[in-house]
Amino acid sequence: MTQNIDNNISLFERAKRVIPGGVNSPVRAFKAVGGTPRFIKRAHGAYFWDANDQRYIDYIGSWGPMILGHGHPAVVKAVQDAVLEGFSFGAPTEREVELAEEILRLVPSMDMVRLVSSGTEAAMSAIRLARGATGRSKLIKFEGCYHGHADALLVKAGSGLATFGNATSAGVPPEVVQHTLVLEYNNLQQLEEAFALHGRELACLMIEPIAGNMNFVRASVPFIKRCRELCTQYGALLVFDEVMTGFRVALGGAQSVYARDIPGFEPDMTVMGKVIGGGMPLAAFGAKRAVMELMAPQGPVYQAGTLSGNPVATACGLATLREIQKPGFYEDLSRKTRALSQGLTAAAAAAGVPFSADSEGGMFGFFLFDALPQNYARVMTTDSARFNKVFHGLLDRGVYIAPALYEAGFVSAAHTDDDIAGTVAVAAEVFKSL
Ligand SMILES: *Cc1c(COP(=O)(O)O)cnc(C)c1O
């Protein structure tokens, strides 16, 4: 950095006076890795620039939405046109219908969707609907899966299967999480036991099928298959939280990836966000018609939103969904993402650093272990000091990955083979320095 004054530091100081922790979403604060968060001024394609005009290759992509990279011309044009027509009407528009039709065409397990403004809202509403549809209160979630910050979902495991979860945030009363059962991801035995004990009281099981909030951990095929069978057997709804994986790991989402190994596989309900808004606040949840028709105003399950189906956000989402359907889009994205994870693995091996990596579509994760972890407890045994060295080593050299070891990474269509090769070269230097 050539400036005498670091603009990121002065902005962070200013921010901390008026915004708790200086940020509007906790992980942005660099608390896990130390140092000063970069304040971003502008972005283009695969890059963004901070307040010191330092350029970074962006592997966060706004935590998933920016699958086309920043400022894709077709998306910018769609948003500009929409803005001129009006920001928000609080009345229905044709574009919402178009976006709903497009989503349903691409994710055929759903017959209807409701559009909302954030993944949190979508997951929270999906749970209300599952409870309304089944007349049951209890739900299963898995340790390390994040479904937004609704009260009932901010839970960690209790002391045993017979006991329900403990809140992970102050301000969440124990009564609110008493119906949430938290199980270990990929643990078939716990899953069996939980259904045997509570199956008939369960409204739903909610899962990130490829978990991106504990870095990158796949649910095994037998595990997903058993989740499906048990939900069907006990009359609970299987809810796939595809806020991150939807349109990210494949055009049909993670559910289409599992359907390759489990013929006819479908979840009962799907929660989406991130990519479907292309960087604007937009999310959705959907299911079969009989379930979705329980939503207000048709049915008794209430849910609403002043800005839901916002005309600018839907324009951004629609333009994004049109681009990702172009021939070869996911093949190219997957190839680049795989090249990154394989390149990083080779660079780590050359430096003698224990390492493993995985990817699906445009989503990836890496671990400072020899073998890929299967659950949250294993992910959290990462040597965090070592991860922080990798993070800051990359950041200092212009490569921006998530500032926490439990977050996935994202490659966009705008990343070039040179960006990937450059990133691998930088990582090789960092690994050697460890
Ligand atoms: C990001 C995320 C959410 C929450 O979405 P917000 O738009 O941040 O509220 C929920 N579930 C998963 C799997 C996510 O990755």
Short mmCIF file of C-alpha atoms and ligand atoms in Angstrom, two decimals:
data_model
loop_
_atom_site.label_atom_id
_atom_site.label_comp_id
_atom_site.label_asym_id
_atom_site.label_seq_id
_atom_site.Cartn_x
_atom_site.Cartn_y
_atom_site.Cartn_z
CA MET A 1 0.00 0.00 0.00
CA THR A 2 1.48 3.33 -1.04
CA GLN A 3 -0.81 5.71 0.86
CA ASN A 4 0.25 7.12 4.18
CA ILE A 5 -3.33 6.98 5.34
CA ASP A 6 -5.08 3.62 5.19
CA ASN A 7 -8.62 4.47 4.16
CA ASN A 8 -9.91 1.06 5.27
CA ILE A 9 -8.71 1.73 8.81
CA SER A 10 -10.20 5.22 8.98
CA LEU A 11 -13.50 4.04 7.52
CA PHE A 12 -13.63 1.15 9.99
CA GLU A 13 -13.03 3.55 12.90
CA ARG A 14 -15.81 5.79 11.61
CA ALA A 15 -18.13 2.82 11.04
CA LYS A 16 -17.61 1.48 14.55
CA ARG A 17 -18.95 4.71 16.01
CA VAL A 18 -22.30 4.40 14.27
CA ILE A 19 -22.81 0.70 13.41
CA PRO A 20 -22.30 -2.10 15.97
CA GLY A 21 -18.89 -3.62 15.26
CA GLY A 22 -18.67 -1.37 12.21
CA VAL A 23 -20.56 -3.83 10.01
CA ASN A 24 -24.10 -4.73 9.06
CA SER A 25 -23.46 -8.49 9.05
CA PRO A 26 -21.02 -10.00 11.56
CA VAL A 27 -18.66 -12.08 9.38
CA ARG A 28 -17.65 -8.95 7.44
CA ALA A 29 -15.83 -7.63 10.51
CA PHE A 30 -12.74 -9.91 10.16
CA LYS A 31 -13.17 -10.82 13.83
CA ALA A 32 -12.13 -14.44 13.19
CA VAL A 33 -9.02 -13.61 11.19
CA GLY A 34 -7.97 -10.31 12.73
CA GLY A 35 -7.00 -7.15 10.86
CA THR A 36 -9.13 -4.49 9.24
CA PRO A 37 -12.04 -5.27 6.94
CA ARG A 38 -11.65 -3.92 3.43
CA PHE A 39 -14.25 -1.30 2.56
CA ILE A 40 -15.20 -1.93 -1.05
CA LYS A 41 -15.63 1.00 -3.41
CA ARG A 42 -16.48 -0.69 -6.67
CA ALA A 43 -16.38 -3.99 -8.48
CA HIS A 44 -16.12 -5.23 -12.02
CA GLY A 45 -16.15 -8.77 -13.35
CA ALA A 46 -14.10 -10.98 -11.04
CA TYR A 47 -12.50 -8.07 -9.16
CA PHE A 48 -13.25 -5.46 -6.58
CA TRP A 49 -11.33 -2.49 -5.26
CA ASP A 50 -11.07 -1.35 -1.66
CA ALA A 51 -10.94 2.14 -0.19
CA ASN A 52 -7.20 2.32 -0.98
CA ASP A 53 -7.89 1.37 -4.61
CA GLN A 54 -6.23 -1.97 -4.00
CA ARG A 55 -7.59 -4.62 -6.38
CA TYR A 56 -8.64 -8.11 -5.26
CA ILE A 57 -9.77 -11.22 -7.11
CA ASP A 58 -13.13 -11.80 -5.47
CA TYR A 59 -13.92 -15.36 -4.35
CA ILE A 60 -16.86 -14.32 -2.19
CA GLY A 61 -19.13 -12.80 -4.80
CA SER A 62 -21.30 -11.14 -2.14
CA TRP A 63 -21.44 -14.56 -0.40
CA GLY A 64 -22.81 -16.30 -3.45
CA PRO A 65 -25.15 -14.13 -5.53
CA MET A 66 -22.64 -12.78 -8.06
CA ILE A 67 -22.43 -15.90 -10.21
CA LEU A 68 -21.94 -13.80 -13.36
CA GLY A 69 -19.31 -11.62 -11.73
CA HIS A 70 -19.88 -7.95 -11.01
CA GLY A 71 -21.59 -5.57 -13.42
CA HIS A 72 -22.64 -8.06 -16.09
CA PRO A 73 -23.90 -5.80 -18.94
CA ALA A 74 -27.20 -7.64 -19.47
CA VAL A 75 -27.98 -7.49 -15.75
CA VAL A 76 -26.98 -3.83 -15.43
CA LYS A 77 -29.23 -2.97 -18.39
CA ALA A 78 -32.19 -4.89 -16.91
CA VAL A 79 -31.78 -3.11 -13.58
CA GLN A 80 -31.42 0.33 -15.20
CA ASP A 81 -34.56 -0.23 -17.27
CA ALA A 82 -36.48 -1.44 -14.21
CA VAL A 83 -35.40 1.53 -12.08
CA LEU A 84 -36.78 3.94 -14.66
CA GLU A 85 -40.14 2.19 -14.47
CA GLY A 86 -40.34 2.53 -10.70
CA PHE A 87 -38.68 1.20 -7.55
CA SER A 88 -41.56 -0.41 -5.77
CA PHE A 89 -45.33 -0.41 -6.11
CA GLY A 90 -46.73 -2.62 -3.36
CA ALA A 91 -48.94 -4.14 -6.04
CA PRO A 92 -48.38 -7.18 -8.23
CA THR A 93 -46.29 -6.99 -11.40
CA GLU A 94 -45.83 -9.19 -14.46
CA ARG A 95 -42.12 -9.55 -13.72
CA GLU A 96 -42.78 -11.41 -10.44
CA VAL A 97 -44.90 -13.90 -12.34
CA GLU A 98 -42.17 -14.27 -14.95
CA LEU A 99 -39.52 -14.89 -12.29
CA ALA A 100 -41.72 -17.41 -10.47
CA GLU A 101 -42.36 -19.24 -13.76
CA GLU A 102 -38.66 -19.28 -14.54
CA ILE A 103 -37.69 -20.66 -11.10
CA LEU A 104 -40.36 -23.38 -11.28
CA ARG A 105 -39.28 -24.41 -14.76
CA LEU A 106 -35.70 -24.84 -13.54
CA VAL A 107 -36.49 -26.50 -10.19
CA PRO A 108 -39.38 -28.86 -10.98
CA SER A 109 -39.80 -30.22 -7.42
CA MET A 110 -41.80 -27.03 -6.72
CA ASP A 111 -45.22 -26.17 -8.20
CA MET A 112 -45.46 -22.70 -6.63
CA VAL A 113 -43.12 -20.21 -4.98
CA ARG A 114 -43.49 -17.17 -2.81
CA LEU A 115 -40.93 -14.42 -3.29
CA VAL A 116 -39.42 -12.66 -0.28
CA SER A 117 -36.41 -10.41 0.32
CA SER A 118 -33.86 -12.51 2.22
CA GLY A 119 -32.86 -16.10 2.83
CA THR A 120 -33.65 -15.64 6.50
CA GLU A 121 -37.21 -14.68 5.68
CA ALA A 122 -37.58 -17.57 3.24
CA ALA A 123 -36.30 -20.20 5.71
CA MET A 124 -38.38 -18.79 8.56
CA SER A 125 -41.51 -18.78 6.41
CA ALA A 126 -40.81 -22.31 5.13
CA ILE A 127 -40.78 -23.54 8.71
CA ARG A 128 -44.03 -21.79 9.52
CA LEU A 129 -45.57 -23.36 6.45
CA ALA A 130 -44.23 -26.83 7.35
CA ARG A 131 -45.73 -26.45 10.81
CA GLY A 132 -49.01 -25.16 9.37
CA ALA A 133 -49.16 -27.99 6.84
CA THR A 134 -48.46 -30.80 9.33
CA GLY A 135 -50.01 -29.40 12.50
CA ARG A 136 -46.75 -30.36 14.24
CA SER A 137 -44.21 -28.17 16.03
CA LYS A 138 -40.85 -29.94 16.09
CA LEU A 139 -38.11 -29.70 13.54
CA ILE A 140 -34.68 -31.15 12.86
CA LYS A 141 -31.68 -29.10 11.83
CA PHE A 142 -28.01 -30.05 11.65
CA GLU A 143 -25.03 -28.64 13.44
CA GLY A 144 -23.03 -26.35 11.14
CA CYS A 145 -25.95 -25.65 8.80
CA TYR A 146 -27.07 -22.03 8.71
CA HIS A 147 -30.61 -21.15 7.71
CA GLY A 148 -30.59 -17.45 8.46
CA HIS A 149 -31.12 -15.78 11.81
CA ALA A 150 -34.74 -16.56 12.69
CA ASP A 151 -35.06 -17.34 16.42
CA ALA A 152 -36.01 -21.02 16.10
CA LEU A 153 -32.95 -21.69 13.91
CA LEU A 154 -30.25 -20.11 16.07
CA VAL A 155 -29.69 -23.33 17.96
CA LYS A 156 -26.90 -25.68 18.82
CA ALA A 157 -27.18 -29.26 19.98
CA GLY A 158 -28.53 -29.97 23.46
CA SER A 159 -27.05 -32.59 25.76
CA GLY A 160 -28.72 -35.56 24.10
CA LEU A 161 -31.27 -36.64 21.56
CA ALA A 162 -34.10 -36.55 24.05
CA THR A 163 -33.32 -32.91 24.80
CA PHE A 164 -33.77 -30.14 22.31
CA GLY A 165 -31.39 -27.37 21.36
CA ASN A 166 -29.81 -24.43 23.14
CA ALA A 167 -30.01 -20.94 21.65
CA THR A 168 -26.77 -19.67 20.11
CA SER A 169 -27.74 -16.04 20.49
CA ALA A 170 -28.74 -13.90 23.43
CA GLY A 171 -32.31 -12.74 23.10
CA VAL A 172 -33.70 -16.09 22.00
CA PRO A 173 -35.92 -17.49 24.76
CA PRO A 174 -35.49 -21.21 25.54
CA GLU A 175 -39.21 -21.76 24.81
CA VAL A 176 -38.61 -20.64 21.22
CA VAL A 177 -35.93 -23.26 20.53
CA GLN A 178 -37.47 -26.05 22.56
CA HIS A 179 -38.91 -27.59 19.40
CA THR A 180 -35.66 -27.56 17.45
CA LEU A 181 -33.64 -30.78 17.50
CA VAL A 182 -30.03 -30.36 16.36
CA LEU A 183 -28.25 -33.41 14.95
CA GLU A 184 -24.78 -34.11 13.65
CA TYR A 185 -24.48 -33.79 9.88
CA ASN A 186 -23.95 -37.08 8.05
CA ASN A 187 -24.63 -39.11 11.21
CA LEU A 188 -27.07 -41.82 10.12
CA GLN A 189 -27.40 -43.37 13.54
CA GLN A 190 -28.47 -40.10 15.18
CA LEU A 191 -30.91 -39.52 12.36
CA GLU A 192 -32.52 -42.93 12.89
CA GLU A 193 -32.72 -42.40 16.65
CA ALA A 194 -34.21 -38.94 16.30
CA PHE A 195 -37.00 -40.17 14.04
CA ALA A 196 -37.64 -43.19 16.23
CA LEU A 197 -38.04 -40.88 19.23
CA HIS A 198 -39.76 -37.87 17.67
CA GLY A 199 -40.77 -38.79 14.10
CA ARG A 200 -44.52 -38.33 14.58
CA GLU A 201 -44.03 -34.88 16.13
CA LEU A 202 -41.76 -33.54 13.38
CA ALA A 203 -43.05 -30.86 11.02
CA CYS A 204 -39.88 -30.89 8.96
CA LEU A 205 -36.22 -31.66 8.59
CA MET A 206 -34.26 -28.72 7.20
CA ILE A 207 -30.84 -29.27 5.68
CA GLU A 208 -28.21 -27.58 3.56
CA PRO A 209 -27.63 -30.50 1.16
CA ILE A 210 -24.14 -29.25 0.38
CA ALA A 211 -23.34 -27.22 3.45
CA GLY A 212 -21.61 -23.94 2.70
CA ASN A 213 -21.79 -22.45 6.16
CA MET A 214 -19.29 -24.91 7.63
CA ASN A 215 -16.91 -24.32 4.73
CA PHE A 216 -17.91 -26.98 2.17
CA VAL A 217 -19.26 -30.29 3.42
CA ARG A 218 -21.44 -32.57 1.33
CA ALA A 219 -24.21 -34.61 2.84
CA SER A 220 -23.46 -38.18 1.74
CA VAL A 221 -25.83 -39.77 -0.74
CA PRO A 222 -26.92 -42.47 1.77
CA PHE A 223 -27.59 -39.72 4.31
CA ILE A 224 -29.82 -37.70 1.98
CA LYS A 225 -31.54 -40.89 0.84
CA ARG A 226 -32.32 -41.80 4.45
CA CYS A 227 -33.53 -38.25 5.24
CA ARG A 228 -35.95 -38.63 2.31
CA GLU A 229 -37.17 -42.07 3.38
CA LEU A 230 -37.66 -41.13 7.03
CA CYS A 231 -39.49 -37.89 6.22
CA THR A 232 -41.84 -39.80 3.94
CA GLN A 233 -42.37 -42.58 6.48
CA TYR A 234 -43.14 -40.21 9.35
CA GLY A 235 -45.03 -37.55 7.38
CA ALA A 236 -42.48 -34.78 7.98
CA LEU A 237 -41.50 -32.39 5.19
CA LEU A 238 -37.97 -32.58 3.80
CA VAL A 239 -36.85 -28.98 3.36
CA PHE A 240 -33.77 -28.31 1.24
CA ASP A 241 -32.19 -24.99 2.10
CA GLU A 242 -30.70 -24.13 -1.27
CA VAL A 243 -30.19 -20.43 -0.53
CA MET A 244 -26.53 -20.97 -1.30
CA THR A 245 -26.56 -24.02 -3.56
CA GLY A 246 -29.58 -23.05 -5.70
CA PHE A 247 -28.38 -22.12 -9.23
CA ARG A 248 -24.85 -22.23 -7.80
CA VAL A 249 -23.83 -25.89 -7.81
CA ALA A 250 -25.97 -26.72 -10.88
CA LEU A 251 -28.84 -25.19 -12.83
CA GLY A 252 -31.25 -27.48 -10.96
CA GLY A 253 -29.57 -26.87 -7.58
CA ALA A 254 -28.15 -29.47 -5.19
CA GLN A 255 -31.38 -31.45 -5.49
CA SER A 256 -30.52 -32.17 -9.12
CA VAL A 257 -27.04 -33.31 -8.05
CA TYR A 258 -28.53 -35.83 -5.58
CA ALA A 259 -31.14 -36.94 -8.11
CA ARG A 260 -28.25 -38.28 -10.25
CA ASP A 261 -27.60 -40.89 -7.52
CA ILE A 262 -31.10 -41.23 -6.07
CA PRO A 263 -33.53 -41.75 -8.95
CA GLY A 264 -36.67 -39.63 -8.66
CA PHE A 265 -35.29 -37.73 -5.67
CA GLU A 266 -37.12 -34.53 -4.68
CA PRO A 267 -37.33 -32.52 -1.46
CA ASP A 268 -40.81 -31.47 -0.31
CA MET A 269 -39.89 -27.84 0.04
CA THR A 270 -37.03 -25.68 -1.27
CA VAL A 271 -35.66 -22.44 0.11
CA MET A 272 -33.73 -20.22 -2.30
CA GLY A 273 -31.92 -16.90 -2.23
CA LYS A 274 -28.56 -15.43 -3.22
CA VAL A 275 -28.19 -16.23 -6.97
CA ILE A 276 -31.92 -15.79 -7.68
CA GLY A 277 -31.56 -12.08 -6.88
CA GLY A 278 -28.27 -11.65 -8.76
CA GLY A 279 -27.05 -9.32 -5.98
CA MET A 280 -30.38 -7.66 -5.13
CA PRO A 281 -32.46 -8.57 -2.05
CA LEU A 282 -34.55 -11.48 -3.27
CA ALA A 283 -35.26 -14.97 -1.98
CA ALA A 284 -38.03 -17.55 -2.30
CA PHE A 285 -39.52 -20.68 -0.87
CA GLY A 286 -41.64 -23.19 -2.72
CA ALA A 287 -43.25 -26.61 -2.58
CA LYS A 288 -46.00 -28.65 -4.18
CA ARG A 289 -49.29 -26.87 -4.89
CA ALA A 290 -51.27 -28.46 -2.03
CA VAL A 291 -48.73 -27.18 0.50
CA MET A 292 -48.23 -23.73 -1.03
CA GLU A 293 -51.98 -23.14 -1.23
CA LEU A 294 -51.97 -23.08 2.56
CA MET A 295 -50.25 -19.69 2.37
CA ALA A 296 -52.22 -16.48 2.93
CA PRO A 297 -54.29 -15.09 1.25
CA GLN A 298 -55.48 -18.50 0.02
CA GLY A 299 -54.81 -20.44 3.21
CA PRO A 300 -54.30 -19.98 6.94
CA VAL A 301 -50.48 -19.62 7.08
CA TYR A 302 -49.67 -15.91 7.28
CA GLN A 303 -46.66 -14.34 5.59
CA ALA A 304 -46.17 -10.95 3.91
CA GLY A 305 -43.62 -8.33 2.83
CA THR A 306 -43.70 -4.66 1.78
CA LEU A 307 -40.84 -5.14 -0.69
CA SER A 308 -41.48 -8.81 -1.59
CA GLY A 309 -41.13 -9.43 -5.33
CA ASN A 310 -39.61 -5.98 -5.72
CA PRO A 311 -39.62 -4.91 -9.39
CA VAL A 312 -35.92 -3.94 -9.50
CA ALA A 313 -34.78 -7.07 -7.65
CA THR A 314 -36.90 -9.33 -9.86
CA ALA A 315 -35.45 -7.67 -12.98
CA CYS A 316 -31.95 -8.36 -11.65
CA GLY A 317 -32.81 -11.96 -10.77
CA LEU A 318 -34.50 -12.66 -14.11
CA ALA A 319 -31.60 -11.27 -16.12
CA THR A 320 -29.21 -13.39 -14.04
CA LEU A 321 -31.26 -16.57 -14.49
CA ARG A 322 -31.35 -15.99 -18.27
CA GLU A 323 -27.56 -15.79 -18.47
CA ILE A 324 -26.91 -18.95 -16.48
CA GLN A 325 -29.11 -20.97 -18.84
CA LYS A 326 -26.84 -20.34 -21.80
CA PRO A 327 -25.26 -23.51 -23.21
CA GLY A 328 -22.07 -24.59 -21.48
CA PHE A 329 -22.45 -22.14 -18.58
CA TYR A 330 -22.16 -24.69 -15.75
CA GLU A 331 -19.62 -26.83 -17.60
CA ASP A 332 -17.33 -23.82 -17.87
CA LEU A 333 -17.98 -22.64 -14.31
CA SER A 334 -17.39 -26.15 -12.91
CA ARG A 335 -14.22 -26.59 -14.93
CA LYS A 336 -12.74 -23.33 -13.60
CA THR A 337 -13.80 -24.05 -10.03
CA ARG A 338 -12.29 -27.55 -10.23
CA ALA A 339 -9.10 -26.11 -11.72
CA LEU A 340 -8.88 -23.80 -8.70
CA SER A 341 -9.42 -26.53 -6.13
CA GLN A 342 -7.03 -28.92 -7.89
CA GLY A 343 -4.44 -26.17 -8.37
CA LEU A 344 -4.59 -25.23 -4.69
CA THR A 345 -4.30 -28.89 -3.71
CA ALA A 346 -1.20 -29.36 -5.90
CA ALA A 347 0.37 -26.14 -4.57
CA ALA A 348 -0.21 -27.25 -0.98
CA ALA A 349 1.24 -30.71 -1.70
CA ALA A 350 4.34 -29.15 -3.24
CA ALA A 351 4.81 -27.11 -0.05
CA GLY A 352 4.13 -30.11 2.20
CA VAL A 353 1.00 -28.52 3.67
CA PRO A 354 -1.83 -30.91 4.65
CA PHE A 355 -4.73 -29.93 2.44
CA SER A 356 -7.95 -31.13 0.86
CA ALA A 357 -10.47 -29.37 -1.34
CA ASP A 358 -13.81 -30.02 -2.98
CA SER A 359 -16.13 -28.21 -5.35
CA GLU A 360 -19.46 -28.51 -7.09
CA GLY A 361 -20.45 -26.14 -9.87
CA GLY A 362 -19.23 -22.69 -8.87
CA MET A 363 -18.90 -23.40 -5.14
CA PHE A 364 -15.74 -24.68 -3.43
CA GLY A 365 -14.09 -25.21 -0.08
CA PHE A 366 -10.64 -26.12 1.16
CA PHE A 367 -9.36 -27.51 4.43
CA LEU A 368 -5.96 -27.63 6.08
CA PHE A 369 -6.46 -31.38 6.61
CA ASP A 370 -5.48 -34.41 4.54
CA ALA A 371 -9.07 -35.63 4.23
CA LEU A 372 -12.38 -33.84 3.69
CA PRO A 373 -14.40 -33.46 6.91
CA GLN A 374 -17.90 -34.91 7.24
CA ASN A 375 -19.30 -32.68 9.96
CA TYR A 376 -19.04 -29.41 11.83
CA ALA A 377 -17.05 -30.75 14.79
CA ARG A 378 -14.29 -31.88 12.44
CA VAL A 379 -14.31 -28.59 10.48
CA MET A 380 -13.87 -26.70 13.74
CA THR A 381 -10.68 -28.62 14.59
CA THR A 382 -8.96 -26.58 11.84
CA ASP A 383 -5.79 -24.86 13.05
CA SER A 384 -7.28 -21.39 12.99
CA ALA A 385 -3.93 -19.59 13.37
CA ARG A 386 -2.73 -21.40 10.26
CA PHE A 387 -5.94 -20.58 8.38
CA ASN A 388 -5.52 -16.92 9.33
CA LYS A 389 -1.99 -16.94 7.86
CA VAL A 390 -3.36 -18.37 4.64
CA PHE A 391 -6.17 -15.80 4.60
CA HIS A 392 -3.92 -12.78 5.19
CA GLY A 393 -1.21 -14.15 2.89
CA LEU A 394 -3.76 -14.31 0.07
CA LEU A 395 -5.34 -10.98 0.96
CA ASP A 396 -1.98 -9.17 0.99
CA ARG A 397 -1.37 -10.55 -2.49
CA GLY A 398 -4.74 -9.44 -3.87
CA VAL A 399 -6.83 -12.60 -3.45
CA TYR A 400 -9.97 -12.20 -1.35
CA ILE A 401 -11.45 -15.36 0.19
CA ALA A 402 -13.97 -15.55 3.03
CA PRO A 403 -12.55 -14.14 6.27
CA ALA A 404 -13.47 -17.26 8.30
CA LEU A 405 -12.55 -20.92 7.99
CA TYR A 406 -16.17 -22.07 8.06
CA GLU A 407 -17.32 -20.36 4.86
CA ALA A 408 -17.43 -21.70 1.30
CA GLY A 409 -15.92 -19.86 -1.67
CA PHE A 410 -17.38 -18.93 -5.03
CA VAL A 411 -16.06 -18.68 -8.56
CA SER A 412 -18.00 -16.61 -11.10
CA ALA A 413 -18.34 -16.78 -14.85
CA ALA A 414 -16.18 -13.65 -14.99
CA HIS A 415 -13.14 -15.40 -13.50
CA THR A 416 -10.71 -16.23 -16.30
CA ASP A 417 -8.29 -19.12 -16.52
CA ASP A 418 -5.57 -16.50 -15.88
CA ASP A 419 -7.31 -15.38 -12.67
CA ILE A 420 -7.37 -19.00 -11.50
CA ALA A 421 -3.74 -19.61 -12.46
CA GLY A 422 -2.71 -16.33 -10.80
CA THR A 423 -4.56 -17.31 -7.62
CA VAL A 424 -2.85 -20.71 -7.55
CA ALA A 425 0.56 -19.06 -8.01
CA VAL A 426 -0.14 -16.68 -5.13
CA ALA A 427 -1.36 -19.56 -2.96
CA ALA A 428 1.82 -21.52 -3.73
CA GLU A 429 3.86 -18.62 -2.28
CA VAL A 430 1.62 -18.46 0.79
CA PHE A 431 1.80 -22.23 1.40
CA LYS A 432 5.60 -22.14 1.15
CA SER A 433 5.71 -19.37 3.74
CA LEU A 434 3.77 -21.37 6.36
C1 LIG B 1 -27.11 -17.05 3.26
C2 LIG B 1 -27.92 -18.18 3.72
C3 LIG B 1 -29.15 -17.99 4.38
C4 LIG B 1 -29.62 -16.62 4.82
O1 LIG B 1 -29.85 -15.78 3.75
P1 LIG B 1 -29.88 -14.18 4.02
O2 LIG B 1 -30.28 -13.63 2.69
O3 LIG B 1 -28.48 -13.82 4.44
O4 LIG B 1 -30.86 -13.93 5.09
C5 LIG B 1 -29.92 -19.09 4.67
N1 LIG B 1 -29.53 -20.32 4.33
C6 LIG B 1 -28.35 -20.55 3.71
C7 LIG B 1 -27.97 -21.95 3.34
C8 LIG B 1 -27.50 -19.49 3.40
O5 LIG B 1 -26.33 -19.74 2.83
#
